Amino acid sequence: MIRLIVAAALAFAAIDVAAAQTTLRVGDQKGNSQAAMEAAGMLKDVPYKIEWKEFAAAAPLLEALGAGAIDTGLVGDAPFTFAAAANVPVKAIAAVRQSGEGLAIVVPEKSAIKSFDDLRGKKIATGRGSIGHQLILAALESKGWQASDVQIVYLAPSDAKVAYSQGSVDAWSTWEPYVSQEEVLFKSRRVITAEGITPGIGFQVATPDAIKDKRAELEDFVRRLAAARAWSQNNVGSYAATWGRLMNIPTAVPLNWLARAKIRIVPIDDGVVADEQKTIDLYDRSGLIRQKVNAADIVDRSFADAVVKGAGL
């Protein structure tokens, strides 16, 4: 009997050790999720290890997911659509809702360009398949213009910044925190935003293997992330300070961003699926994806309870 008790104790200890050694590899962009969770105190007492990996944009993050280098990460609807159409093995497990004010086309302070209409024939830098690219396409459609009416220059954020600063392009279609960095630090102006033009949703995505093998960790992570985002809406100053410290960027930048963003994590529901389908259809009409994708096939609604619990919905 004693031997059985000892054996059982050792077995439970082995399980605890195994659980403690589980690592969830999380892709982040500009300290986004990590900063929110740290500021909200949601990274305390995590019963598994979180290994953060920083990416400048969603495209390389999704490449890392496709290669199995990370388990989960935060991306916009446009690059997620691009990846899904390219058969990258990834599914959305939670959605991000926020205002469209931070997805914008910016121009230098002294530019003669005052509105999107003035961009006809001009060069606009953005990442191919990015949410910045999505904004350009949606704006063109809203004006009844053709893709050839502007010159899209496909560049990664770091290269786009250089081209924009040197005047090699006339405008930059980008997202936060790049928009706020340009506004606050360099007095750039937004000539159009995503408000009323694109759904502007984002997704916490994960690989099928992680969903199967690390479900408990993923559920806990999205619960903590949802709780952190709910906290951040009422504690913008604290979040901005933490983000600024992590990114070594003046607090005025995240304050500008977060005060208007109203970021929240929501479960995958019919509304989210419908908005993602709008993005898919836009890319299909624009000829950017080779195969039509059904939004319902690239989401996983089974994490809804964890999101609701964390967000207090």
PDB file of C-alpha atoms in Angstrom:
ATOM      1  CA  MET A   1       0.000   0.000   0.000  1.00  0.00           C
ATOM      2  CA  ILE A   2       2.789   2.406   0.925  1.00  0.00           C
ATOM      3  CA  ARG A   3       4.477   1.631  -2.350  1.00  0.00           C
ATOM      4  CA  LEU A   4       1.272   2.407  -4.218  1.00  0.00           C
ATOM      5  CA  ILE A   5       0.888   5.747  -2.406  1.00  0.00           C
ATOM      6  CA  VAL A   6       4.489   6.670  -3.115  1.00  0.00           C
ATOM      7  CA  ALA A   7       4.095   5.663  -6.765  1.00  0.00           C
ATOM      8  CA  ALA A   8       0.937   7.771  -7.094  1.00  0.00           C
ATOM      9  CA  ALA A   9       2.643  10.753  -5.462  1.00  0.00           C
ATOM     10  CA  LEU A  10       5.568  10.445  -7.839  1.00  0.00           C
ATOM     11  CA  ALA A  11       3.207  10.208 -10.793  1.00  0.00           C
ATOM     12  CA  PHE A  12       1.368  13.381  -9.759  1.00  0.00           C
ATOM     13  CA  ALA A  13       4.692  15.128  -9.190  1.00  0.00           C
ATOM     14  CA  ALA A  14       5.790  14.114 -12.667  1.00  0.00           C
ATOM     15  CA  ILE A  15       2.568  15.561 -14.110  1.00  0.00           C
ATOM     16  CA  ASP A  16       3.109  18.830 -12.226  1.00  0.00           C
ATOM     17  CA  VAL A  17       6.676  19.061 -13.474  1.00  0.00           C
ATOM     18  CA  ALA A  18       5.579  18.354 -17.037  1.00  0.00           C
ATOM     19  CA  ALA A  19       2.902  21.038 -16.818  1.00  0.00           C
ATOM     20  CA  ALA A  20       5.366  23.516 -15.368  1.00  0.00           C
ATOM     21  CA  GLN A  21       7.729  22.843 -18.270  1.00  0.00           C
ATOM     22  CA  THR A  22       5.129  23.453 -20.976  1.00  0.00           C
ATOM     23  CA  THR A  23       6.089  26.418 -23.122  1.00  0.00           C
ATOM     24  CA  LEU A  24       3.633  28.500 -25.127  1.00  0.00           C
ATOM     25  CA  ARG A  25       5.504  30.307 -27.895  1.00  0.00           C
ATOM     26  CA  VAL A  26       3.719  33.599 -28.543  1.00  0.00           C
ATOM     27  CA  GLY A  27       4.293  35.954 -31.453  1.00  0.00           C
ATOM     28  CA  ASP A  28       3.768  39.647 -30.726  1.00  0.00           C
ATOM     29  CA  GLN A  29       4.004  42.895 -32.671  1.00  0.00           C
ATOM     30  CA  LYS A  30       5.706  45.904 -31.072  1.00  0.00           C
ATOM     31  CA  GLY A  31       5.079  44.603 -27.545  1.00  0.00           C
ATOM     32  CA  ASN A  32       1.339  44.737 -28.150  1.00  0.00           C
ATOM     33  CA  SER A  33      -0.069  41.801 -26.169  1.00  0.00           C
ATOM     34  CA  GLN A  34       2.899  41.493 -23.834  1.00  0.00           C
ATOM     35  CA  ALA A  35       2.698  45.125 -22.765  1.00  0.00           C
ATOM     36  CA  ALA A  36      -1.030  44.949 -22.112  1.00  0.00           C
ATOM     37  CA  MET A  37      -0.750  41.746 -20.100  1.00  0.00           C
ATOM     38  CA  GLU A  38       2.236  42.943 -18.104  1.00  0.00           C
ATOM     39  CA  ALA A  39       0.609  46.278 -17.292  1.00  0.00           C
ATOM     40  CA  ALA A  40      -2.584  44.524 -16.172  1.00  0.00           C
ATOM     41  CA  GLY A  41      -0.686  42.050 -13.993  1.00  0.00           C
ATOM     42  CA  MET A  42      -1.817  39.133 -16.141  1.00  0.00           C
ATOM     43  CA  LEU A  43       1.636  37.625 -16.489  1.00  0.00           C
ATOM     44  CA  LYS A  44       1.851  36.741 -12.807  1.00  0.00           C
ATOM     45  CA  ASP A  45       1.448  33.136 -11.669  1.00  0.00           C
ATOM     46  CA  VAL A  46       1.150  31.760 -15.194  1.00  0.00           C
ATOM     47  CA  PRO A  47       1.215  27.937 -14.792  1.00  0.00           C
ATOM     48  CA  TYR A  48       3.346  27.468 -17.916  1.00  0.00           C
ATOM     49  CA  LYS A  49       6.200  29.309 -19.592  1.00  0.00           C
ATOM     50  CA  ILE A  50       5.478  32.011 -22.167  1.00  0.00           C
ATOM     51  CA  GLU A  51       8.219  32.498 -24.719  1.00  0.00           C
ATOM     52  CA  TRP A  52       7.652  35.849 -26.431  1.00  0.00           C
ATOM     53  CA  LYS A  53       8.883  36.447 -29.973  1.00  0.00           C
ATOM     54  CA  GLU A  54       8.756  39.956 -31.441  1.00  0.00           C
ATOM     55  CA  PHE A  55       7.785  40.663 -35.067  1.00  0.00           C
ATOM     56  CA  ALA A  56       7.690  43.946 -36.987  1.00  0.00           C
ATOM     57  CA  ALA A  57       4.563  42.927 -38.890  1.00  0.00           C
ATOM     58  CA  ALA A  58       2.027  40.132 -39.295  1.00  0.00           C
ATOM     59  CA  ALA A  59       3.530  38.594 -42.431  1.00  0.00           C
ATOM     60  CA  PRO A  60       6.731  37.289 -40.782  1.00  0.00           C
ATOM     61  CA  LEU A  61       4.700  36.269 -37.715  1.00  0.00           C
ATOM     62  CA  LEU A  62       2.429  34.150 -39.897  1.00  0.00           C
ATOM     63  CA  GLU A  63       5.461  32.695 -41.651  1.00  0.00           C
ATOM     64  CA  ALA A  64       6.781  31.648 -38.244  1.00  0.00           C
ATOM     65  CA  LEU A  65       3.420  30.058 -37.427  1.00  0.00           C
ATOM     66  CA  GLY A  66       3.433  28.206 -40.726  1.00  0.00           C
ATOM     67  CA  ALA A  67       6.927  26.935 -40.013  1.00  0.00           C
ATOM     68  CA  GLY A  68       5.941  25.762 -36.529  1.00  0.00           C
ATOM     69  CA  ALA A  69       8.337  28.210 -34.846  1.00  0.00           C
ATOM     70  CA  ILE A  70       5.559  29.700 -32.675  1.00  0.00           C
ATOM     71  CA  ASP A  71       2.201  28.458 -31.422  1.00  0.00           C
ATOM     72  CA  THR A  72       0.039  31.576 -31.456  1.00  0.00           C
ATOM     73  CA  GLY A  73       0.138  35.256 -32.292  1.00  0.00           C
ATOM     74  CA  LEU A  74      -1.784  38.448 -32.993  1.00  0.00           C
ATOM     75  CA  VAL A  75      -2.415  39.491 -36.619  1.00  0.00           C
ATOM     76  CA  GLY A  76      -4.755  41.678 -38.641  1.00  0.00           C
ATOM     77  CA  ASP A  77      -7.577  40.303 -40.760  1.00  0.00           C
ATOM     78  CA  ALA A  78      -5.861  41.130 -44.047  1.00  0.00           C
ATOM     79  CA  PRO A  79      -2.601  39.196 -43.541  1.00  0.00           C
ATOM     80  CA  PHE A  80      -4.588  36.398 -41.916  1.00  0.00           C
ATOM     81  CA  THR A  81      -6.686  36.177 -45.080  1.00  0.00           C
ATOM     82  CA  PHE A  82      -3.553  36.172 -47.221  1.00  0.00           C
ATOM     83  CA  ALA A  83      -2.084  33.326 -45.162  1.00  0.00           C
ATOM     84  CA  ALA A  84      -5.288  31.279 -45.175  1.00  0.00           C
ATOM     85  CA  ALA A  85      -5.555  31.584 -48.947  1.00  0.00           C
ATOM     86  CA  ALA A  86      -1.968  30.337 -49.197  1.00  0.00           C
ATOM     87  CA  ASN A  87      -2.925  27.286 -47.102  1.00  0.00           C
ATOM     88  CA  VAL A  88      -0.838  28.269 -44.097  1.00  0.00           C
ATOM     89  CA  PRO A  89      -2.042  25.964 -41.270  1.00  0.00           C
ATOM     90  CA  VAL A  90      -3.526  28.527 -38.874  1.00  0.00           C
ATOM     91  CA  LYS A  91      -6.920  29.286 -37.321  1.00  0.00           C
ATOM     92  CA  ALA A  92      -8.372  32.302 -35.530  1.00  0.00           C
ATOM     93  CA  ILE A  93      -9.280  31.524 -31.917  1.00  0.00           C
ATOM     94  CA  ALA A  94     -10.297  35.017 -30.741  1.00  0.00           C
ATOM     95  CA  ALA A  95     -10.959  38.384 -32.370  1.00  0.00           C
ATOM     96  CA  VAL A  96      -9.774  41.916 -31.683  1.00  0.00           C
ATOM     97  CA  ARG A  97     -12.180  44.808 -32.083  1.00  0.00           C
ATOM     98  CA  GLN A  98     -10.983  48.420 -32.066  1.00  0.00           C
ATOM     99  CA  SER A  99     -11.646  51.762 -33.709  1.00  0.00           C
ATOM    100  CA  GLY A 100     -10.372  52.280 -37.238  1.00  0.00           C
ATOM    101  CA  GLU A 101      -8.571  55.506 -36.357  1.00  0.00           C
ATOM    102  CA  GLY A 102      -5.183  53.840 -36.075  1.00  0.00           C
ATOM    103  CA  LEU A 103      -5.222  52.244 -39.531  1.00  0.00           C
ATOM    104  CA  ALA A 104      -4.432  55.145 -41.812  1.00  0.00           C
ATOM    105  CA  ILE A 105      -2.605  56.592 -44.759  1.00  0.00           C
ATOM    106  CA  VAL A 106      -0.214  59.260 -43.513  1.00  0.00           C
ATOM    107  CA  VAL A 107       1.632  62.018 -45.333  1.00  0.00           C
ATOM    108  CA  PRO A 108       4.472  64.289 -44.168  1.00  0.00           C
ATOM    109  CA  GLU A 109       3.580  67.440 -42.271  1.00  0.00           C
ATOM    110  CA  LYS A 110       4.421  69.769 -45.171  1.00  0.00           C
ATOM    111  CA  SER A 111       2.972  67.607 -47.934  1.00  0.00           C
ATOM    112  CA  ALA A 112       0.549  69.286 -50.333  1.00  0.00           C
ATOM    113  CA  ILE A 113      -1.642  66.177 -50.132  1.00  0.00           C
ATOM    114  CA  LYS A 114      -4.734  66.939 -48.061  1.00  0.00           C
ATOM    115  CA  SER A 115      -7.047  63.993 -48.782  1.00  0.00           C
ATOM    116  CA  PHE A 116      -7.135  60.603 -50.445  1.00  0.00           C
ATOM    117  CA  ASP A 117      -8.309  62.303 -53.655  1.00  0.00           C
ATOM    118  CA  ASP A 118      -4.913  64.000 -53.869  1.00  0.00           C
ATOM    119  CA  LEU A 119      -3.174  60.614 -53.945  1.00  0.00           C
ATOM    120  CA  ARG A 120      -4.205  59.812 -57.518  1.00  0.00           C
ATOM    121  CA  GLY A 121      -1.027  58.878 -59.367  1.00  0.00           C
ATOM    122  CA  LYS A 122       1.057  59.089 -56.180  1.00  0.00           C
ATOM    123  CA  LYS A 123       3.291  56.478 -54.552  1.00  0.00           C
ATOM    124  CA  ILE A 124       1.951  54.830 -51.380  1.00  0.00           C
ATOM    125  CA  ALA A 125       4.166  52.504 -49.364  1.00  0.00           C
ATOM    126  CA  THR A 126       2.681  49.509 -47.549  1.00  0.00           C
ATOM    127  CA  GLY A 127       3.245  45.813 -46.965  1.00  0.00           C
ATOM    128  CA  ARG A 128       1.814  43.437 -49.558  1.00  0.00           C
ATOM    129  CA  GLY A 129      -1.211  41.685 -48.041  1.00  0.00           C
ATOM    130  CA  SER A 130      -1.060  43.834 -44.917  1.00  0.00           C
ATOM    131  CA  ILE A 131      -3.923  45.767 -43.339  1.00  0.00           C
ATOM    132  CA  GLY A 132      -2.325  48.865 -44.852  1.00  0.00           C
ATOM    133  CA  HIS A 133      -2.702  47.254 -48.275  1.00  0.00           C
ATOM    134  CA  GLN A 134      -6.285  46.397 -47.392  1.00  0.00           C
ATOM    135  CA  LEU A 135      -7.011  50.041 -46.552  1.00  0.00           C
ATOM    136  CA  ILE A 136      -5.698  51.209 -49.931  1.00  0.00           C
ATOM    137  CA  LEU A 137      -7.841  48.667 -51.793  1.00  0.00           C
ATOM    138  CA  ALA A 138     -10.954  49.533 -49.790  1.00  0.00           C
ATOM    139  CA  ALA A 139     -10.381  53.263 -50.285  1.00  0.00           C
ATOM    140  CA  LEU A 140      -9.961  52.758 -54.038  1.00  0.00           C
ATOM    141  CA  GLU A 141     -13.247  50.841 -54.170  1.00  0.00           C
ATOM    142  CA  SER A 142     -15.036  53.507 -52.134  1.00  0.00           C
ATOM    143  CA  LYS A 143     -13.945  56.117 -54.707  1.00  0.00           C
ATOM    144  CA  GLY A 144     -14.718  53.939 -57.711  1.00  0.00           C
ATOM    145  CA  TRP A 145     -11.055  54.085 -58.731  1.00  0.00           C
ATOM    146  CA  GLN A 146      -8.921  51.399 -60.307  1.00  0.00           C
ATOM    147  CA  ALA A 147      -5.838  49.865 -58.701  1.00  0.00           C
ATOM    148  CA  SER A 148      -3.750  51.636 -61.353  1.00  0.00           C
ATOM    149  CA  ASP A 149      -4.917  55.042 -60.118  1.00  0.00           C
ATOM    150  CA  VAL A 150      -2.250  54.934 -57.391  1.00  0.00           C
ATOM    151  CA  GLN A 151       1.241  53.437 -57.294  1.00  0.00           C
ATOM    152  CA  ILE A 152       1.536  50.915 -54.461  1.00  0.00           C
ATOM    153  CA  VAL A 153       5.118  50.342 -53.341  1.00  0.00           C
ATOM    154  CA  TYR A 154       5.374  47.124 -51.338  1.00  0.00           C
ATOM    155  CA  LEU A 155       7.760  47.516 -48.423  1.00  0.00           C
ATOM    156  CA  ALA A 156       8.199  46.105 -44.918  1.00  0.00           C
ATOM    157  CA  PRO A 157       7.576  48.669 -42.134  1.00  0.00           C
ATOM    158  CA  SER A 158      11.268  49.458 -41.583  1.00  0.00           C
ATOM    159  CA  ASP A 159      11.887  49.981 -45.299  1.00  0.00           C
ATOM    160  CA  ALA A 160       8.629  51.893 -45.718  1.00  0.00           C
ATOM    161  CA  LYS A 161       9.695  54.243 -42.935  1.00  0.00           C
ATOM    162  CA  VAL A 162      12.981  54.971 -44.709  1.00  0.00           C
ATOM    163  CA  ALA A 163      11.320  55.536 -48.083  1.00  0.00           C
ATOM    164  CA  TYR A 164       8.669  57.738 -46.506  1.00  0.00           C
ATOM    165  CA  SER A 165      11.188  59.799 -44.524  1.00  0.00           C
ATOM    166  CA  GLN A 166      13.418  60.293 -47.571  1.00  0.00           C
ATOM    167  CA  GLY A 167      10.521  61.307 -49.824  1.00  0.00           C
ATOM    168  CA  SER A 168      10.863  58.284 -52.117  1.00  0.00           C
ATOM    169  CA  VAL A 169       7.123  57.711 -51.639  1.00  0.00           C
ATOM    170  CA  ASP A 170       4.362  60.254 -51.151  1.00  0.00           C
ATOM    171  CA  ALA A 171       2.431  58.464 -48.421  1.00  0.00           C
ATOM    172  CA  TRP A 172       2.517  55.457 -46.121  1.00  0.00           C
ATOM    173  CA  SER A 173      -0.479  53.216 -45.439  1.00  0.00           C
ATOM    174  CA  THR A 174       0.221  51.685 -42.054  1.00  0.00           C
ATOM    175  CA  TRP A 175      -1.102  50.753 -38.653  1.00  0.00           C
ATOM    176  CA  GLU A 176      -0.442  51.312 -34.969  1.00  0.00           C
ATOM    177  CA  PRO A 177       1.894  52.077 -33.375  1.00  0.00           C
ATOM    178  CA  TYR A 178       3.532  53.347 -36.572  1.00  0.00           C
ATOM    179  CA  VAL A 179       0.695  55.811 -37.229  1.00  0.00           C
ATOM    180  CA  SER A 180       0.998  57.385 -33.780  1.00  0.00           C
ATOM    181  CA  GLN A 181       4.794  57.442 -34.008  1.00  0.00           C
ATOM    182  CA  GLU A 182       4.529  59.466 -37.199  1.00  0.00           C
ATOM    183  CA  GLU A 183       1.848  61.772 -35.811  1.00  0.00           C
ATOM    184  CA  VAL A 184       3.446  62.446 -32.438  1.00  0.00           C
ATOM    185  CA  LEU A 185       7.154  62.391 -33.243  1.00  0.00           C
ATOM    186  CA  PHE A 186       7.173  63.712 -36.818  1.00  0.00           C
ATOM    187  CA  LYS A 187       3.880  65.645 -37.162  1.00  0.00           C
ATOM    188  CA  SER A 188       2.626  63.506 -40.042  1.00  0.00           C
ATOM    189  CA  ARG A 189      -1.029  63.850 -40.993  1.00  0.00           C
ATOM    190  CA  ARG A 190      -3.654  61.160 -41.599  1.00  0.00           C
ATOM    191  CA  VAL A 191      -5.483  61.742 -44.888  1.00  0.00           C
ATOM    192  CA  ILE A 192      -7.808  58.740 -44.540  1.00  0.00           C
ATOM    193  CA  THR A 193      -8.489  56.108 -41.879  1.00  0.00           C
ATOM    194  CA  ALA A 194     -10.265  52.759 -41.869  1.00  0.00           C
ATOM    195  CA  GLU A 195     -13.330  54.197 -40.117  1.00  0.00           C
ATOM    196  CA  GLY A 196     -16.377  53.280 -42.179  1.00  0.00           C
ATOM    197  CA  ILE A 197     -14.233  51.686 -44.903  1.00  0.00           C
ATOM    198  CA  THR A 198     -12.926  48.360 -43.590  1.00  0.00           C
ATOM    199  CA  PRO A 199     -13.950  46.116 -40.658  1.00  0.00           C
ATOM    200  CA  GLY A 200     -10.543  46.606 -39.054  1.00  0.00           C
ATOM    201  CA  ILE A 201     -10.606  43.447 -36.974  1.00  0.00           C
ATOM    202  CA  GLY A 202      -7.631  41.467 -35.765  1.00  0.00           C
ATOM    203  CA  PHE A 203      -7.222  37.885 -34.647  1.00  0.00           C
ATOM    204  CA  GLN A 204      -5.410  35.832 -32.071  1.00  0.00           C
ATOM    205  CA  VAL A 205      -4.438  32.887 -34.221  1.00  0.00           C
ATOM    206  CA  ALA A 206      -2.925  29.505 -33.460  1.00  0.00           C
ATOM    207  CA  THR A 207      -1.635  26.453 -35.265  1.00  0.00           C
ATOM    208  CA  PRO A 208      -3.768  23.292 -35.388  1.00  0.00           C
ATOM    209  CA  ASP A 209      -1.036  21.465 -33.450  1.00  0.00           C
ATOM    210  CA  ALA A 210      -1.118  24.034 -30.650  1.00  0.00           C
ATOM    211  CA  ILE A 211      -4.921  23.906 -30.535  1.00  0.00           C
ATOM    212  CA  LYS A 212      -4.708  20.151 -30.122  1.00  0.00           C
ATOM    213  CA  ASP A 213      -1.659  19.796 -27.889  1.00  0.00           C
ATOM    214  CA  LYS A 214      -1.710  23.046 -25.880  1.00  0.00           C
ATOM    215  CA  ARG A 215      -5.419  23.766 -25.582  1.00  0.00           C
ATOM    216  CA  ALA A 216      -5.342  24.405 -21.834  1.00  0.00           C
ATOM    217  CA  GLU A 217      -2.488  26.866 -22.230  1.00  0.00           C
ATOM    218  CA  LEU A 218      -4.169  28.639 -25.144  1.00  0.00           C
ATOM    219  CA  GLU A 219      -7.461  28.920 -23.271  1.00  0.00           C
ATOM    220  CA  ASP A 220      -5.670  30.384 -20.274  1.00  0.00           C
ATOM    221  CA  PHE A 221      -3.694  32.764 -22.486  1.00  0.00           C
ATOM    222  CA  VAL A 222      -6.725  34.186 -24.329  1.00  0.00           C
ATOM    223  CA  ARG A 223      -8.562  34.529 -21.006  1.00  0.00           C
ATOM    224  CA  ARG A 224      -5.652  36.539 -19.591  1.00  0.00           C
ATOM    225  CA  LEU A 225      -5.325  38.577 -22.790  1.00  0.00           C
ATOM    226  CA  ALA A 226      -9.045  39.415 -22.801  1.00  0.00           C
ATOM    227  CA  ALA A 227      -8.853  40.443 -19.151  1.00  0.00           C
ATOM    228  CA  ALA A 228      -5.795  42.596 -19.846  1.00  0.00           C
ATOM    229  CA  ARG A 229      -7.518  44.389 -22.700  1.00  0.00           C
ATOM    230  CA  ALA A 230     -10.620  44.991 -20.572  1.00  0.00           C
ATOM    231  CA  TRP A 231      -8.377  46.462 -17.859  1.00  0.00           C
ATOM    232  CA  SER A 232      -6.440  48.618 -20.331  1.00  0.00           C
ATOM    233  CA  GLN A 233      -9.538  50.468 -21.516  1.00  0.00           C
ATOM    234  CA  ASN A 234      -9.883  52.022 -18.057  1.00  0.00           C
ATOM    235  CA  ASN A 235      -6.145  52.312 -17.408  1.00  0.00           C
ATOM    236  CA  VAL A 236      -4.764  53.837 -20.589  1.00  0.00           C
ATOM    237  CA  GLY A 237      -2.035  55.758 -18.764  1.00  0.00           C
ATOM    238  CA  SER A 238      -0.607  52.704 -17.009  1.00  0.00           C
ATOM    239  CA  TYR A 239      -0.705  50.624 -20.170  1.00  0.00           C
ATOM    240  CA  ALA A 240       0.916  53.394 -22.216  1.00  0.00           C
ATOM    241  CA  ALA A 241       3.704  53.763 -19.658  1.00  0.00           C
ATOM    242  CA  THR A 242       4.430  50.032 -19.695  1.00  0.00           C
ATOM    243  CA  TRP A 243       4.336  49.874 -23.478  1.00  0.00           C
ATOM    244  CA  GLY A 244       6.621  52.883 -23.806  1.00  0.00           C
ATOM    245  CA  ARG A 245       9.124  51.351 -21.399  1.00  0.00           C
ATOM    246  CA  LEU A 246       9.130  47.977 -23.175  1.00  0.00           C
ATOM    247  CA  MET A 247       9.531  49.567 -26.610  1.00  0.00           C
ATOM    248  CA  ASN A 248      11.792  52.433 -25.490  1.00  0.00           C
ATOM    249  CA  ILE A 249       9.442  54.924 -27.127  1.00  0.00           C
ATOM    250  CA  PRO A 250       8.082  58.164 -25.530  1.00  0.00           C
ATOM    251  CA  THR A 251       4.842  57.564 -23.641  1.00  0.00           C
ATOM    252  CA  ALA A 252       3.098  60.226 -25.743  1.00  0.00           C
ATOM    253  CA  VAL A 253       3.093  57.782 -28.668  1.00  0.00           C
ATOM    254  CA  PRO A 254       1.136  54.949 -26.999  1.00  0.00           C
ATOM    255  CA  LEU A 255      -1.108  57.496 -25.284  1.00  0.00           C
ATOM    256  CA  ASN A 256      -2.077  58.891 -28.686  1.00  0.00           C
ATOM    257  CA  TRP A 257      -2.716  55.372 -29.960  1.00  0.00           C
ATOM    258  CA  LEU A 258      -4.487  53.786 -27.008  1.00  0.00           C
ATOM    259  CA  ALA A 259      -6.751  56.688 -26.097  1.00  0.00           C
ATOM    260  CA  ARG A 260      -8.599  56.318 -29.389  1.00  0.00           C
ATOM    261  CA  ALA A 261      -8.129  52.591 -30.083  1.00  0.00           C
ATOM    262  CA  LYS A 262     -10.518  51.108 -27.485  1.00  0.00           C
ATOM    263  CA  ILE A 263      -9.002  47.662 -28.055  1.00  0.00           C
ATOM    264  CA  ARG A 264     -10.976  44.688 -26.782  1.00  0.00           C
ATOM    265  CA  ILE A 265     -10.874  40.922 -27.236  1.00  0.00           C
ATOM    266  CA  VAL A 266     -14.136  39.306 -28.323  1.00  0.00           C
ATOM    267  CA  PRO A 267     -15.158  35.720 -29.079  1.00  0.00           C
ATOM    268  CA  ILE A 268     -15.439  34.454 -32.631  1.00  0.00           C
ATOM    269  CA  ASP A 269     -19.135  34.916 -33.458  1.00  0.00           C
ATOM    270  CA  ASP A 270     -21.319  35.376 -36.533  1.00  0.00           C
ATOM    271  CA  GLY A 271     -20.444  39.083 -36.726  1.00  0.00           C
ATOM    272  CA  VAL A 272     -16.727  38.382 -36.680  1.00  0.00           C
ATOM    273  CA  VAL A 273     -17.071  35.700 -39.349  1.00  0.00           C
ATOM    274  CA  ALA A 274     -19.127  38.065 -41.534  1.00  0.00           C
ATOM    275  CA  ASP A 275     -16.524  40.829 -41.230  1.00  0.00           C
ATOM    276  CA  GLU A 276     -13.703  38.440 -42.070  1.00  0.00           C
ATOM    277  CA  GLN A 277     -15.654  37.322 -45.137  1.00  0.00           C
ATOM    278  CA  LYS A 278     -15.795  40.966 -46.265  1.00  0.00           C
ATOM    279  CA  THR A 279     -12.008  41.103 -46.191  1.00  0.00           C
ATOM    280  CA  ILE A 280     -11.752  37.792 -48.058  1.00  0.00           C
ATOM    281  CA  ASP A 281     -14.168  39.052 -50.726  1.00  0.00           C
ATOM    282  CA  LEU A 282     -12.215  42.319 -51.107  1.00  0.00           C
ATOM    283  CA  TYR A 283      -8.988  40.412 -51.696  1.00  0.00           C
ATOM    284  CA  ASP A 284     -10.768  38.047 -54.081  1.00  0.00           C
ATOM    285  CA  ARG A 285     -12.146  40.952 -56.144  1.00  0.00           C
ATOM    286  CA  SER A 286      -8.696  42.528 -56.198  1.00  0.00           C
ATOM    287  CA  GLY A 287      -7.119  39.329 -57.499  1.00  0.00           C
ATOM    288  CA  LEU A 288      -4.730  39.052 -54.562  1.00  0.00           C
ATOM    289  CA  ILE A 289      -5.711  35.547 -53.501  1.00  0.00           C
ATOM    290  CA  ARG A 290      -5.676  32.516 -55.763  1.00  0.00           C
ATOM    291  CA  GLN A 291      -8.534  30.663 -54.161  1.00  0.00           C
ATOM    292  CA  LYS A 292     -11.783  31.743 -52.545  1.00  0.00           C
ATOM    293  CA  VAL A 293     -11.797  31.168 -48.804  1.00  0.00           C
ATOM    294  CA  ASN A 294     -14.795  30.567 -46.568  1.00  0.00           C
ATOM    295  CA  ALA A 295     -14.354  32.547 -43.343  1.00  0.00           C
ATOM    296  CA  ALA A 296     -16.194  29.934 -41.294  1.00  0.00           C
ATOM    297  CA  ASP A 297     -13.549  27.366 -42.238  1.00  0.00           C
ATOM    298  CA  ILE A 298     -10.591  29.328 -40.853  1.00  0.00           C
ATOM    299  CA  VAL A 299     -11.901  30.106 -37.378  1.00  0.00           C
ATOM    300  CA  ASP A 300     -12.265  28.036 -34.215  1.00  0.00           C
ATOM    301  CA  ARG A 301     -15.175  29.106 -32.013  1.00  0.00           C
ATOM    302  CA  SER A 302     -14.348  26.696 -29.185  1.00  0.00           C
ATOM    303  CA  PHE A 303     -12.339  29.311 -27.272  1.00  0.00           C
ATOM    304  CA  ALA A 304     -15.344  31.607 -26.853  1.00  0.00           C
ATOM    305  CA  ASP A 305     -15.948  30.735 -23.192  1.00  0.00           C
ATOM    306  CA  ALA A 306     -12.361  31.589 -22.252  1.00  0.00           C
ATOM    307  CA  VAL A 307     -12.640  34.968 -23.978  1.00  0.00           C
ATOM    308  CA  VAL A 308     -15.991  35.766 -22.377  1.00  0.00           C
ATOM    309  CA  LYS A 309     -14.685  34.820 -18.956  1.00  0.00           C
ATOM    310  CA  GLY A 310     -11.598  36.983 -19.315  1.00  0.00           C
ATOM    311  CA  ALA A 311     -13.365  40.006 -20.765  1.00  0.00           C
ATOM    312  CA  GLY A 312     -16.238  39.797 -18.308  1.00  0.00           C
ATOM    313  CA  LEU A 313     -18.783  39.851 -21.143  1.00  0.00           C
TER     314      LEU A 313
END
